[in-house]
mmCIF file of C-alpha atoms in Angstrom:
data_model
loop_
_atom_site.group_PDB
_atom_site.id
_atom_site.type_symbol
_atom_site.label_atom_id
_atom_site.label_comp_id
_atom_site.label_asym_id
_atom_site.label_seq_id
_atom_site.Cartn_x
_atom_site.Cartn_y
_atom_site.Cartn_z
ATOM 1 C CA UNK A 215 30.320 142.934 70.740
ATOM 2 C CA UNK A 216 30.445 142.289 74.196
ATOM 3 C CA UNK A 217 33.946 141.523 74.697
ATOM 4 C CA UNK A 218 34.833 144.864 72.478
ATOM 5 C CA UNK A 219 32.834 147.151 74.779
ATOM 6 C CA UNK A 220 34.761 145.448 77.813
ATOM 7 C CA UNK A 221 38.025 146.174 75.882
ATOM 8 C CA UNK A 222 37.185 149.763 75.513
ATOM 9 C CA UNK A 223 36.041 150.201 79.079
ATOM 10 C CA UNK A 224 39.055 148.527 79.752
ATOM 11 C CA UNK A 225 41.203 151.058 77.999
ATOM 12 C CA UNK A 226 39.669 154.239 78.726
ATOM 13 C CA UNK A 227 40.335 153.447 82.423
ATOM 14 C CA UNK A 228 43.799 153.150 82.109
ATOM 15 C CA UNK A 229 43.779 156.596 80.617
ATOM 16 C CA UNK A 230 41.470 158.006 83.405
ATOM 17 C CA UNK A 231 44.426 156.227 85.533
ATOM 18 C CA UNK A 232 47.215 158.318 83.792
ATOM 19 C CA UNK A 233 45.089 161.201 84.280
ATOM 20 C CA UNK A 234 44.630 161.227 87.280
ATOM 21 C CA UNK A 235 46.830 163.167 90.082
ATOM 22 C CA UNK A 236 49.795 161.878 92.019
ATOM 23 C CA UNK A 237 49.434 162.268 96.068
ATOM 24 C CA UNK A 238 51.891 162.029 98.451
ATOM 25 C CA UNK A 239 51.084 162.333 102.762
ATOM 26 C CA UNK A 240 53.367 163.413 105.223
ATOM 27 C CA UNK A 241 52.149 161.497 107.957
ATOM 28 C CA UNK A 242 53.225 162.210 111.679
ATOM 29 C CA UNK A 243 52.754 160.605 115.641
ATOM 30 C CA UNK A 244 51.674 164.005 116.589
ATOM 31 C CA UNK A 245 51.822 167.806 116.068
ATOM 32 C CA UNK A 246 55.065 169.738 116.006
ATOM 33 C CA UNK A 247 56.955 167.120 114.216
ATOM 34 C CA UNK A 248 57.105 168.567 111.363
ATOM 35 C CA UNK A 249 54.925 167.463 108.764
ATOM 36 C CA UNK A 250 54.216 171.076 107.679
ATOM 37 C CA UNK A 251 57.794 172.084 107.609
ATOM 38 C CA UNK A 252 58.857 169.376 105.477
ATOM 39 C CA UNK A 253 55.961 169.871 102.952
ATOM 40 C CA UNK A 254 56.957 173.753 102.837
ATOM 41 C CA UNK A 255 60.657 172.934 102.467
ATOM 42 C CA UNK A 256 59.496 170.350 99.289
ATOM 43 C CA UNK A 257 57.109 173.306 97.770
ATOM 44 C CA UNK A 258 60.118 175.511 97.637
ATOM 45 C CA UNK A 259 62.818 172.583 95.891
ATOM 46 C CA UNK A 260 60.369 171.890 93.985
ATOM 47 C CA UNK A 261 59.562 175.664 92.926
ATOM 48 C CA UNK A 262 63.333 176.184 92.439
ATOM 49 C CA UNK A 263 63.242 173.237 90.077
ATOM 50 C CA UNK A 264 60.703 175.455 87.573
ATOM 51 C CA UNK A 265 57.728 173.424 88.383
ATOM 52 C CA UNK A 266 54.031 175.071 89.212
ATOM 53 C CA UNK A 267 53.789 174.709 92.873
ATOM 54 C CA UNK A 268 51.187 176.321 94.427
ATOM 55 C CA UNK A 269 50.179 176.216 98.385
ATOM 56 C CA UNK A 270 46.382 175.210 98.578
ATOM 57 C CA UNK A 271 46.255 175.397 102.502
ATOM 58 C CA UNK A 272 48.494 175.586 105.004
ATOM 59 C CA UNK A 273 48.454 176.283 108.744
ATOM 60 C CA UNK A 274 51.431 177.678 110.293
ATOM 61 C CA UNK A 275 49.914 177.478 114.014
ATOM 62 C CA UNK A 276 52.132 180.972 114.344
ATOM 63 C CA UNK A 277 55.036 178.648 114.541
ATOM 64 C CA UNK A 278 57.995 181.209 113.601
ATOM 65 C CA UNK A 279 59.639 178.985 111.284
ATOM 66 C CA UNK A 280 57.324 177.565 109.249
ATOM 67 C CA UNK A 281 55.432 180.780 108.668
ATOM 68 C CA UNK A 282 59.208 182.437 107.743
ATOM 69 C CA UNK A 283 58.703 179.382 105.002
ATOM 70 C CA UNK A 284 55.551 180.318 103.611
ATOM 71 C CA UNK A 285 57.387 183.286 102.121
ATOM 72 C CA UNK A 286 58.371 183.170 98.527
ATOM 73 C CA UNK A 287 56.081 180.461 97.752
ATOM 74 C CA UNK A 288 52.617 181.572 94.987
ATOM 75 C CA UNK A 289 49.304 180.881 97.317
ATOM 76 C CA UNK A 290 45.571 180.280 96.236
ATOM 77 C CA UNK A 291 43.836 182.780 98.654
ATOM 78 C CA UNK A 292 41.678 181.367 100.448
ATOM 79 C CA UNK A 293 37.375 181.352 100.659
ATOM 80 C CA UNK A 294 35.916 184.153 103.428
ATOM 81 C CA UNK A 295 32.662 182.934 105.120
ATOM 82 C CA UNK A 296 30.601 184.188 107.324
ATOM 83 C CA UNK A 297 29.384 181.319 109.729
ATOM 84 C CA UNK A 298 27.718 181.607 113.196
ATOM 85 C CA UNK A 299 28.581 184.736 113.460
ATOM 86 C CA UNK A 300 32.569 184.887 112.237
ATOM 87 C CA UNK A 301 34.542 185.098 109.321
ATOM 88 C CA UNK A 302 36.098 181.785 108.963
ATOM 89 C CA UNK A 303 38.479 180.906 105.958
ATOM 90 C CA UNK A 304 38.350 177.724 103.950
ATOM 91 C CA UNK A 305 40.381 175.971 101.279
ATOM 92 C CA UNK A 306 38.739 177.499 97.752
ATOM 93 C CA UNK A 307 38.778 174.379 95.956
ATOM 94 C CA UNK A 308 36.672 175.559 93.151
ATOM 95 C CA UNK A 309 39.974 178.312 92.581
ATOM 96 C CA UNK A 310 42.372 175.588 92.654
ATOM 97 C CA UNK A 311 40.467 173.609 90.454
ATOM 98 C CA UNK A 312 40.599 176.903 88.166
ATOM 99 C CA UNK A 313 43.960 177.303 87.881
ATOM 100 C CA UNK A 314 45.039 174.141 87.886
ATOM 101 C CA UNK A 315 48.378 173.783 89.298
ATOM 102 C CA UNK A 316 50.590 171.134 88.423
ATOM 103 C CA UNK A 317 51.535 170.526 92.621
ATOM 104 C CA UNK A 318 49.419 172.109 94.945
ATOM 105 C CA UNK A 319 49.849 171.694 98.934
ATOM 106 C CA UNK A 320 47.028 170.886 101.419
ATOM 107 C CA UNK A 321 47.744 170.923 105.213
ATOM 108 C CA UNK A 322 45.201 169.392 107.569
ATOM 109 C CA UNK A 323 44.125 166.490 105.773
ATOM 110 C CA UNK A 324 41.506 165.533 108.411
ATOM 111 C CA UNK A 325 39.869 168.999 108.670
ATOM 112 C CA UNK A 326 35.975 169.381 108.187
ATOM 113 C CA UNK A 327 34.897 171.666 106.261
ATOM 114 C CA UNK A 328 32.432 174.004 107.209
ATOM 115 C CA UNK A 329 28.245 173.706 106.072
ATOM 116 C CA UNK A 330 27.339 174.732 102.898
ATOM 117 C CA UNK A 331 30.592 173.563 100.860
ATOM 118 C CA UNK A 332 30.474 171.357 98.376
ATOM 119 C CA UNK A 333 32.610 168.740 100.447
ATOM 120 C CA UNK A 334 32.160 167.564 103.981
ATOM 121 C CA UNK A 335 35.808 166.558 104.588
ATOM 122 C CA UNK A 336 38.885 168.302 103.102
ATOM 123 C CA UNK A 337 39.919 164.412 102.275
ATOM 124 C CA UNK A 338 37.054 164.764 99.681
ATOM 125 C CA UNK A 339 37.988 168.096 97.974
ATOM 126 C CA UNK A 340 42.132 166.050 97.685
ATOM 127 C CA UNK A 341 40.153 163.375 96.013
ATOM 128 C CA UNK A 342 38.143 166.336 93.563
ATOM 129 C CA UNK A 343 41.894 167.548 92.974
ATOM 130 C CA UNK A 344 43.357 164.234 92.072
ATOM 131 C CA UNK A 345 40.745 163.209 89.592
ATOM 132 C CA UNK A 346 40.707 166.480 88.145
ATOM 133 C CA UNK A 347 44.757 165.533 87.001
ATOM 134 C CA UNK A 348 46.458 167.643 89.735
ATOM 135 C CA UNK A 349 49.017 166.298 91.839
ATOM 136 C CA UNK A 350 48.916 167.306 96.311
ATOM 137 C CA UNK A 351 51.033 166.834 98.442
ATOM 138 C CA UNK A 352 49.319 166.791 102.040
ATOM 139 C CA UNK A 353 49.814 165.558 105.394
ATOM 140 C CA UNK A 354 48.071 164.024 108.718
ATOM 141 C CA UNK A 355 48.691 163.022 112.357
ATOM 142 C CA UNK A 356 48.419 159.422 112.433
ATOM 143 C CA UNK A 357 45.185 159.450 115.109
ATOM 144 C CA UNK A 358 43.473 161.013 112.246
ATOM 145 C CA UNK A 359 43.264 157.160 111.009
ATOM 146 C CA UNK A 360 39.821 155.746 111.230
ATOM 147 C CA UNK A 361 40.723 152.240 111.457
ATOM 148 C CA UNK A 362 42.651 152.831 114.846
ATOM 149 C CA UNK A 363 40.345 155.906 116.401
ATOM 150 C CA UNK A 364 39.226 153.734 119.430
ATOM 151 C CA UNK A 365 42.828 152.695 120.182
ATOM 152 C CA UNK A 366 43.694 156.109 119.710
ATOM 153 C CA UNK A 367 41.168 157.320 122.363
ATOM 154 C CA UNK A 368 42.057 154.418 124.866
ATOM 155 C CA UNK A 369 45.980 155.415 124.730
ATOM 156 C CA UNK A 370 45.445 159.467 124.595
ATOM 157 C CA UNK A 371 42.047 159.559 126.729
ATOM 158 C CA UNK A 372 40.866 162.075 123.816
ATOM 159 C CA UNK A 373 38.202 161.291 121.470
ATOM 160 C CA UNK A 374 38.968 162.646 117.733
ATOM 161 C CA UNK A 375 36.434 163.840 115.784
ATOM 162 C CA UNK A 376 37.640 164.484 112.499
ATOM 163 C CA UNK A 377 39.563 161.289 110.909
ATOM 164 C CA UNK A 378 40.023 159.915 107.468
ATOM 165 C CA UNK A 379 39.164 156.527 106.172
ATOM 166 C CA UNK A 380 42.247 154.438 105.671
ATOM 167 C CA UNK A 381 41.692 154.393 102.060
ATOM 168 C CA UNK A 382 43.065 157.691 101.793
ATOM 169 C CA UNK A 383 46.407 156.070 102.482
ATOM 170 C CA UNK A 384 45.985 153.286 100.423
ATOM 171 C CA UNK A 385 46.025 155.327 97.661
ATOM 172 C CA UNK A 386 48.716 157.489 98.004
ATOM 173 C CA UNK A 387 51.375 157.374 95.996
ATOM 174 C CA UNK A 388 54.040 158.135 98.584
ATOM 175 C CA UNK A 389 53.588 158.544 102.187
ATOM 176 C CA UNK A 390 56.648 159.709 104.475
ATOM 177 C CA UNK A 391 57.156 158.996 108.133
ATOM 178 C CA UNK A 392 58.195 162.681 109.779
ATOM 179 C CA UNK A 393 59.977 160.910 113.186
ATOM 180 C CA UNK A 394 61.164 161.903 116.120
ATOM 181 C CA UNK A 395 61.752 160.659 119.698
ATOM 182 C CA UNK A 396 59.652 161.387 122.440
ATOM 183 C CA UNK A 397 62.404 163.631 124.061
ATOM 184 C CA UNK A 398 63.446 165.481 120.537
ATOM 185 C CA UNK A 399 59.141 166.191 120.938
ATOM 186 C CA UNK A 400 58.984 167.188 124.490
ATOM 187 C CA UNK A 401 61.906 168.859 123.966
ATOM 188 C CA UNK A 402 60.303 171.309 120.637
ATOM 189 C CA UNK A 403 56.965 171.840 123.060
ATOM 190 C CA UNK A 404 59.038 173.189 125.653
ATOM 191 C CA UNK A 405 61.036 175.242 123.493
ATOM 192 C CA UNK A 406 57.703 176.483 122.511
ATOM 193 C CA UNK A 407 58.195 175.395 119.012
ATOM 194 C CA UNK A 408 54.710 173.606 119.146
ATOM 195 C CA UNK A 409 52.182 175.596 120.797
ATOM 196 C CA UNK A 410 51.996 179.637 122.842
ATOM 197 C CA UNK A 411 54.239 178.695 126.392
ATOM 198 C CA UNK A 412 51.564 179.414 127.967
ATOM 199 C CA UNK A 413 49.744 176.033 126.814
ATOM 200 C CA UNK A 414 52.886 174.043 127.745
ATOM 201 C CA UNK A 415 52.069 173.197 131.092
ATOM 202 C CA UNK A 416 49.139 171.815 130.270
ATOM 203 C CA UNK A 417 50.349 169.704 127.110
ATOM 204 C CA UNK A 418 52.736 167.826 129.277
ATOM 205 C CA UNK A 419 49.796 166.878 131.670
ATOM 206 C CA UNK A 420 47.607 165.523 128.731
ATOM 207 C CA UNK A 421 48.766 164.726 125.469
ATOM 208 C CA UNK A 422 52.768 165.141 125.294
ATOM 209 C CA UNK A 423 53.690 162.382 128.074
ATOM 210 C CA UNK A 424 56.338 159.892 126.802
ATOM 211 C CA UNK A 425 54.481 156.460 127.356
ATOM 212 C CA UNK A 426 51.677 158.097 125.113
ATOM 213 C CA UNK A 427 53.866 159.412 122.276
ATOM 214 C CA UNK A 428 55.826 156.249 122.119
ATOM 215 C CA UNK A 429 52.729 154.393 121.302
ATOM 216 C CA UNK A 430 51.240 157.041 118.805
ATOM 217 C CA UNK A 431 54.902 156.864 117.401
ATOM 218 C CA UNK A 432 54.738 152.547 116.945
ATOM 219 C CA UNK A 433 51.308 153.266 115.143
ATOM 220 C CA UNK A 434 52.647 155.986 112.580
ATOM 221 C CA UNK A 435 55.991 153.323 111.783
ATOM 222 C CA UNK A 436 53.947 150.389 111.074
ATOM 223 C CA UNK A 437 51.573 152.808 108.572
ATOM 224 C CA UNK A 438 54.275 153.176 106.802
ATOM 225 C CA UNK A 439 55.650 149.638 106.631
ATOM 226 C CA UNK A 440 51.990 148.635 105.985
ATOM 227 C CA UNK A 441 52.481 151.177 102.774
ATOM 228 C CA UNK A 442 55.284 149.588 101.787
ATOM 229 C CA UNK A 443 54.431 146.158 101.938
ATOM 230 C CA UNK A 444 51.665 146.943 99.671
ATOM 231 C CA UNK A 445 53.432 148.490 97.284
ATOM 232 C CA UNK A 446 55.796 145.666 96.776
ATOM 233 C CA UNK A 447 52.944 143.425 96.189
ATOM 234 C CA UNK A 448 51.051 145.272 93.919
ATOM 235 C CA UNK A 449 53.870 146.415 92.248
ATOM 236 C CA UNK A 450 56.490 143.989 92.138
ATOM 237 C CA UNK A 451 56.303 140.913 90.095
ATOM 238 C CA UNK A 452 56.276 137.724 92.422
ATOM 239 C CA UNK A 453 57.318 134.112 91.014
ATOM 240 C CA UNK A 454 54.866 132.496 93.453
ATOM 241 C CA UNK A 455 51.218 133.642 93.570
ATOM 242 C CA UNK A 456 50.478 133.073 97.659
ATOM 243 C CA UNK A 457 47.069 133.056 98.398
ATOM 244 C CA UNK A 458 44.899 136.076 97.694
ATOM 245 C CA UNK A 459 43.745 137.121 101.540
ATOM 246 C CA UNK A 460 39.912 138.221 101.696
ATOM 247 C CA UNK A 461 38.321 138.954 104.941
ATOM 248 C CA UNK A 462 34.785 138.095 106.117
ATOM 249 C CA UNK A 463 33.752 140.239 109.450
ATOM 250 C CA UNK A 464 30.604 138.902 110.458
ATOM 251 C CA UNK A 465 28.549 141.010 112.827
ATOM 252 C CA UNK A 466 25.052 141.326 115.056
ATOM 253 C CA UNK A 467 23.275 144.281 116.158
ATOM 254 C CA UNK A 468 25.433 144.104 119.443
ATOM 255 C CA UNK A 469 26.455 148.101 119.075
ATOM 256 C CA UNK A 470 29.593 146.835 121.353
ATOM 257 C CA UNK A 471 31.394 144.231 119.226
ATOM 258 C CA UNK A 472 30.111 145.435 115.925
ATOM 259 C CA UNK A 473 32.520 148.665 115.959
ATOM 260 C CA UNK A 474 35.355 146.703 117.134
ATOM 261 C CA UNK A 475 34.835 144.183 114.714
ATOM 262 C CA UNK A 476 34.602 146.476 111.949
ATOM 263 C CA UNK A 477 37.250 148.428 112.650
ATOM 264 C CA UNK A 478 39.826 145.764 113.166
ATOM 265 C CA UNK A 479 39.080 143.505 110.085
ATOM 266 C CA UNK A 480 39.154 146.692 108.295
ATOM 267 C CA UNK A 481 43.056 146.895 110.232
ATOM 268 C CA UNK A 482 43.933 143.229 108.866
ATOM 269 C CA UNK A 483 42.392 143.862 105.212
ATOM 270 C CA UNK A 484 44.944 147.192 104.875
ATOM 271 C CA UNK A 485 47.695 144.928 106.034
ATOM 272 C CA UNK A 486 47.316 141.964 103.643
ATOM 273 C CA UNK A 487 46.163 144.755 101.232
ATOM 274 C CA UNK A 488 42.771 143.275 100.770
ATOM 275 C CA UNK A 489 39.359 143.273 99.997
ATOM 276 C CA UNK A 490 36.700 142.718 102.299
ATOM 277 C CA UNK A 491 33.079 141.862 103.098
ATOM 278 C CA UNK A 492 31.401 142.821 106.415
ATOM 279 C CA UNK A 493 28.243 140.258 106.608
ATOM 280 C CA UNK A 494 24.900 140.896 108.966
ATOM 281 C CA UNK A 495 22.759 138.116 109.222
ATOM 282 C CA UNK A 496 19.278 139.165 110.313
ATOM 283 C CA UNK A 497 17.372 136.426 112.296
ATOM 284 C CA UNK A 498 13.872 136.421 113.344
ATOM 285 C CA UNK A 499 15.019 137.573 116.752
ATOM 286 C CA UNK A 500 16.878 140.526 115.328
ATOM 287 C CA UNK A 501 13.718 141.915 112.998
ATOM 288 C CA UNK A 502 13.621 145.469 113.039
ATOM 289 C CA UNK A 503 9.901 144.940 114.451
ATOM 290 C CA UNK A 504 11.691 143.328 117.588
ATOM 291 C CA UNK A 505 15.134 144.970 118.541
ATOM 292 C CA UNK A 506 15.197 148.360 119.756
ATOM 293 C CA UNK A 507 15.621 151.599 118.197
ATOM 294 C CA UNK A 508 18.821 152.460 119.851
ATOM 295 C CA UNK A 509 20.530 149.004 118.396
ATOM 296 C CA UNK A 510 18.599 149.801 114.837
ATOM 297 C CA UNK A 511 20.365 153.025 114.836
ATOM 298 C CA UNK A 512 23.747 151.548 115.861
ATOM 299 C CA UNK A 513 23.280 149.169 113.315
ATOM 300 C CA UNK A 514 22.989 151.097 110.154
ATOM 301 C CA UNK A 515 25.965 153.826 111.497
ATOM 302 C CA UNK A 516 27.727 150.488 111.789
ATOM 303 C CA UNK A 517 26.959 149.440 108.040
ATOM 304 C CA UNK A 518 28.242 153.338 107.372
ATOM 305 C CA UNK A 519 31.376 152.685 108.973
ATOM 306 C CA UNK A 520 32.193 149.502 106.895
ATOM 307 C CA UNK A 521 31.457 151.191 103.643
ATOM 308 C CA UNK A 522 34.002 154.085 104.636
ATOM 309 C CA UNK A 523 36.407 151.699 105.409
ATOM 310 C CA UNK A 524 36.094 150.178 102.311
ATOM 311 C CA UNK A 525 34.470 146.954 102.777
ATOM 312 C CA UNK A 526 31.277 145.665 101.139
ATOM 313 C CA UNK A 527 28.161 145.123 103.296
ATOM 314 C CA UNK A 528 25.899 142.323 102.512
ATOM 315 C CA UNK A 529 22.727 141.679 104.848
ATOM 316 C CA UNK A 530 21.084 138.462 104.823
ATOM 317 C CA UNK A 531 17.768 137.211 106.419
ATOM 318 C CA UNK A 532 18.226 133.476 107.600
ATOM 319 C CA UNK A 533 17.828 131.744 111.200
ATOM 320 C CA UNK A 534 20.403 129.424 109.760
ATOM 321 C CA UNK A 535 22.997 131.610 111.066
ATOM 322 C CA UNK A 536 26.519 129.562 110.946
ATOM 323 C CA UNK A 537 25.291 127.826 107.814
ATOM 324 C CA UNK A 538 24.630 131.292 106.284
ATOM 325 C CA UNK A 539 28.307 132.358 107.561
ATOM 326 C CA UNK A 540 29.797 129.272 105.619
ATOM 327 C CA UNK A 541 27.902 129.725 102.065
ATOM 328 C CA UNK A 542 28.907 133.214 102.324
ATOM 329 C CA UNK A 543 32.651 132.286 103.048
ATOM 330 C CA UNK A 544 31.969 129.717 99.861
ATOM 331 C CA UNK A 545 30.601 132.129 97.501
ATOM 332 C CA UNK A 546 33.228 135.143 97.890
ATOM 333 C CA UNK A 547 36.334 132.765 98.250
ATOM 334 C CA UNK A 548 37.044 134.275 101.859
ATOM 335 C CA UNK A 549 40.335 133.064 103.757
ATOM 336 C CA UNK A 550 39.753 134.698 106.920
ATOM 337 C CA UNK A 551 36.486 135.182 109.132
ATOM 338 C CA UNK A 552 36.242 137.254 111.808
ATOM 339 C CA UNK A 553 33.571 137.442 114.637
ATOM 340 C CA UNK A 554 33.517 139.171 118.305
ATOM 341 C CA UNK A 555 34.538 137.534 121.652
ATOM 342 C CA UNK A 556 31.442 136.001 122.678
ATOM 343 C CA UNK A 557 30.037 136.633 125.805
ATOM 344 C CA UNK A 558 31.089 133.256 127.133
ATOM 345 C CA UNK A 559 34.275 131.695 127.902
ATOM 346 C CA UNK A 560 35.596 131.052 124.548
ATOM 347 C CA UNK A 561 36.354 127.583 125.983
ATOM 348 C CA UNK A 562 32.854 127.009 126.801
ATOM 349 C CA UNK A 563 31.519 128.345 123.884
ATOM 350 C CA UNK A 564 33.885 125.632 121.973
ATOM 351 C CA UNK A 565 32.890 123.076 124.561
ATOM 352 C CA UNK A 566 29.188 123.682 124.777
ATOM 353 C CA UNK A 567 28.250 125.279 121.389
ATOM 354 C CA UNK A 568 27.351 122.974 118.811
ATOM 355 C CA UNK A 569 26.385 125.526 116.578
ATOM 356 C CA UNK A 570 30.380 126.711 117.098
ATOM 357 C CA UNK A 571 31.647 123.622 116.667
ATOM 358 C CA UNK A 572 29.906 123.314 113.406
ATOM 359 C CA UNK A 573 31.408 126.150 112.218
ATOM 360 C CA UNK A 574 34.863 125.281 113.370
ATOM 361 C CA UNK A 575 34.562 121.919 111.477
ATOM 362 C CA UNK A 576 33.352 123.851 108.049
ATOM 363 C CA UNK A 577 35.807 125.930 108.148
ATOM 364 C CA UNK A 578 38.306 123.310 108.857
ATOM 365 C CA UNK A 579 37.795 121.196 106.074
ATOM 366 C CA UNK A 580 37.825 124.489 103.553
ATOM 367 C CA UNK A 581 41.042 125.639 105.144
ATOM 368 C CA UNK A 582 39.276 128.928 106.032
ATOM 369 C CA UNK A 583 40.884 130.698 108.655
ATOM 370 C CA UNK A 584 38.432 131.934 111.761
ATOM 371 C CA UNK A 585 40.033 134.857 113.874
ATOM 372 C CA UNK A 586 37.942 136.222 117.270
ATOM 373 C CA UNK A 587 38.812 139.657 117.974
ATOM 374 C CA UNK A 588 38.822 140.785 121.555
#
């Protein structure tokens, strides 16, 4: 009985599967490459081509020739609100969901919506779209990427507030790079192609300086290769099975590491297009009776921040510490762990720790791979 309930399970998810919408991301280093442009340009092939194509959102930033695109093209109007005072306009989702295109566009992937909607994120209302059988085609600046939004800040100087969780990406069906050089950029922003002239002066200074849009530019190409890499193993046959990657990100309540941690396991599970397990272990000494309410609070955002990301949290109470790190490597068949830097010279740490060095000689003998992440 058993195994014919798992059957049927088993089959009506495969046709929830082919149910569900297609979505492709036009994904960019920056503004004014673009990313709008080229989704326009699709909409109206596509439209030519007889098929329902309908713009959800899109916003033109009063660039001349992407608004002259807009034209000819059916459009959902959009929601009128009334919030703190103005008339603000939001994606209807509840209309699209009504009419039920077959394509529908959706600029701004990484917008928030505003209170009172029935989605935080405009990510969320793509994923209401998709399981509701209709196909978007969308698109997103690559610092929009969770997974990379400290980088991001470090290289740019500007923190960014609204992001996506890399498993938007992950489940795209198609994502295309829109490139250009840093000159071809500069070049558009001066031509005033980008933003009003008289906010050009000012881009240079900030955002639009070469060494930073060369490095936003590297982050958007290896996306993409990322992408593609994990879409030839998922989807191409392969004579010899390599070993399934799973990652193990161990963390404290250390509000410093923790994020980093996080973040770049999550970075290395994307890659090897794998699942992953971020593991607290909860001493004595770290009782929520004894740390502070600042780290507490850091703690569970932290735990937040896995779970968008994708990972699994699993907390465990135990002074046994590195013995609790191995079972847990043991029990979920993990290949990599990852800690922070400790505090110490890693050297020292090595040298002096023989907690460490137990752990280095467990994992040793069960050819699991440990990784410290500055």
């Amino acid at each position: 009985m058993e195994e014919k309930e798992e059957s049927v399970k088993h089959f009506l998810e495969l046709i929830k599967k082919s149910r569900r919408g297609k979505l492709k991301i036009y994904i960019g280093m920056s503004a004014g490459v673009g990313k709008t442009y080229r989704m326009l340009q699709e909409a109206h092939t596509l439209l030519r081509g007889g098929i329902d194509v309908w713009i959800g959102y899109v916003e033109t930033h009063l660039r001349t020739e992407t608004e002259a695109l807009v034209n000819g093209l059916p459009i959902i109007p959009r929601r009128k609100l009334f919030y703190r005072g103005k008339e603000v306009e939001e994606m209807d989702l509840q209309a699209i969901l009504n009419r039920h295109p077959e394509i529908v566009i959706v600029d701004e992937l990484a917008h928030s919506n505003i209170e009172g909607s029935k989605n935080s994120k405009r990510w969320q209302d793509v994923f209401d779209l998709l399981e509701a059988g209709i196909n978007v085609i969308s698109a997103v600046n690559i610092q929009h990427l969770e997974s990379i939004n400290e980088e991001i800040e470090q290289i740019t100087g500007i923190r960014v507030t609204e992001r996506i969780p890399d498993k938007i990406l992950q489940i795209a069906d198609e994502i295309v790079n829109i490139d250009l050089t840093a000159d071809e950029l500069i070049t558009r922003l001066k031509e005033g192609k980008i933003y009003d002239k008289s906010k050009v002066e000012r881009a240079l200074e900030n955002f639009f300086q070469a060494d930073k849009i060369l490095q936003l530019r590297e982050f958007a190409l290896k996306e993409v290769v990322h992408q593609v890499e994990r879409k030839i193993q998922t989807e191409i046959p392969k004579s010899i099975k390599l070993r399934p990657e799973k990652f193990l990100a161990c963390i404290s309540s250390n509000a410093e590491t923790a994020g980093v941690v996080i973040r770049k396991t999550a970075r290395l599970a994307s890659y090897y297009h794998s699942a992953w397990i971020v593991l607290y272990v909860q001493s004595d000494q770290e009782s929520f009776d004894k740390i502070k309410l600042d780290k507490q609070r850091h703690l569970i955002n932290h735990f937040k921040l896995a779970t968008e990301l994708g990972a699994e949290v699993i907390k465990v109470k135990s002074n046994q510490i590195t013995q609790s790190i191995i079972n847990m490597a043991q029990e979920k068949e993990i290949t990599t762990i990852c800690i922070g830097k400790p505090h110490l010279n890693i050297f020292q740490v090595i040298l002096r720790t023989a907690i460490f060095n137990q752990l280095l000689r467990n994992l040793a003998a069960k050819e699991i791979d440990l990784v410290v992440l500055s």
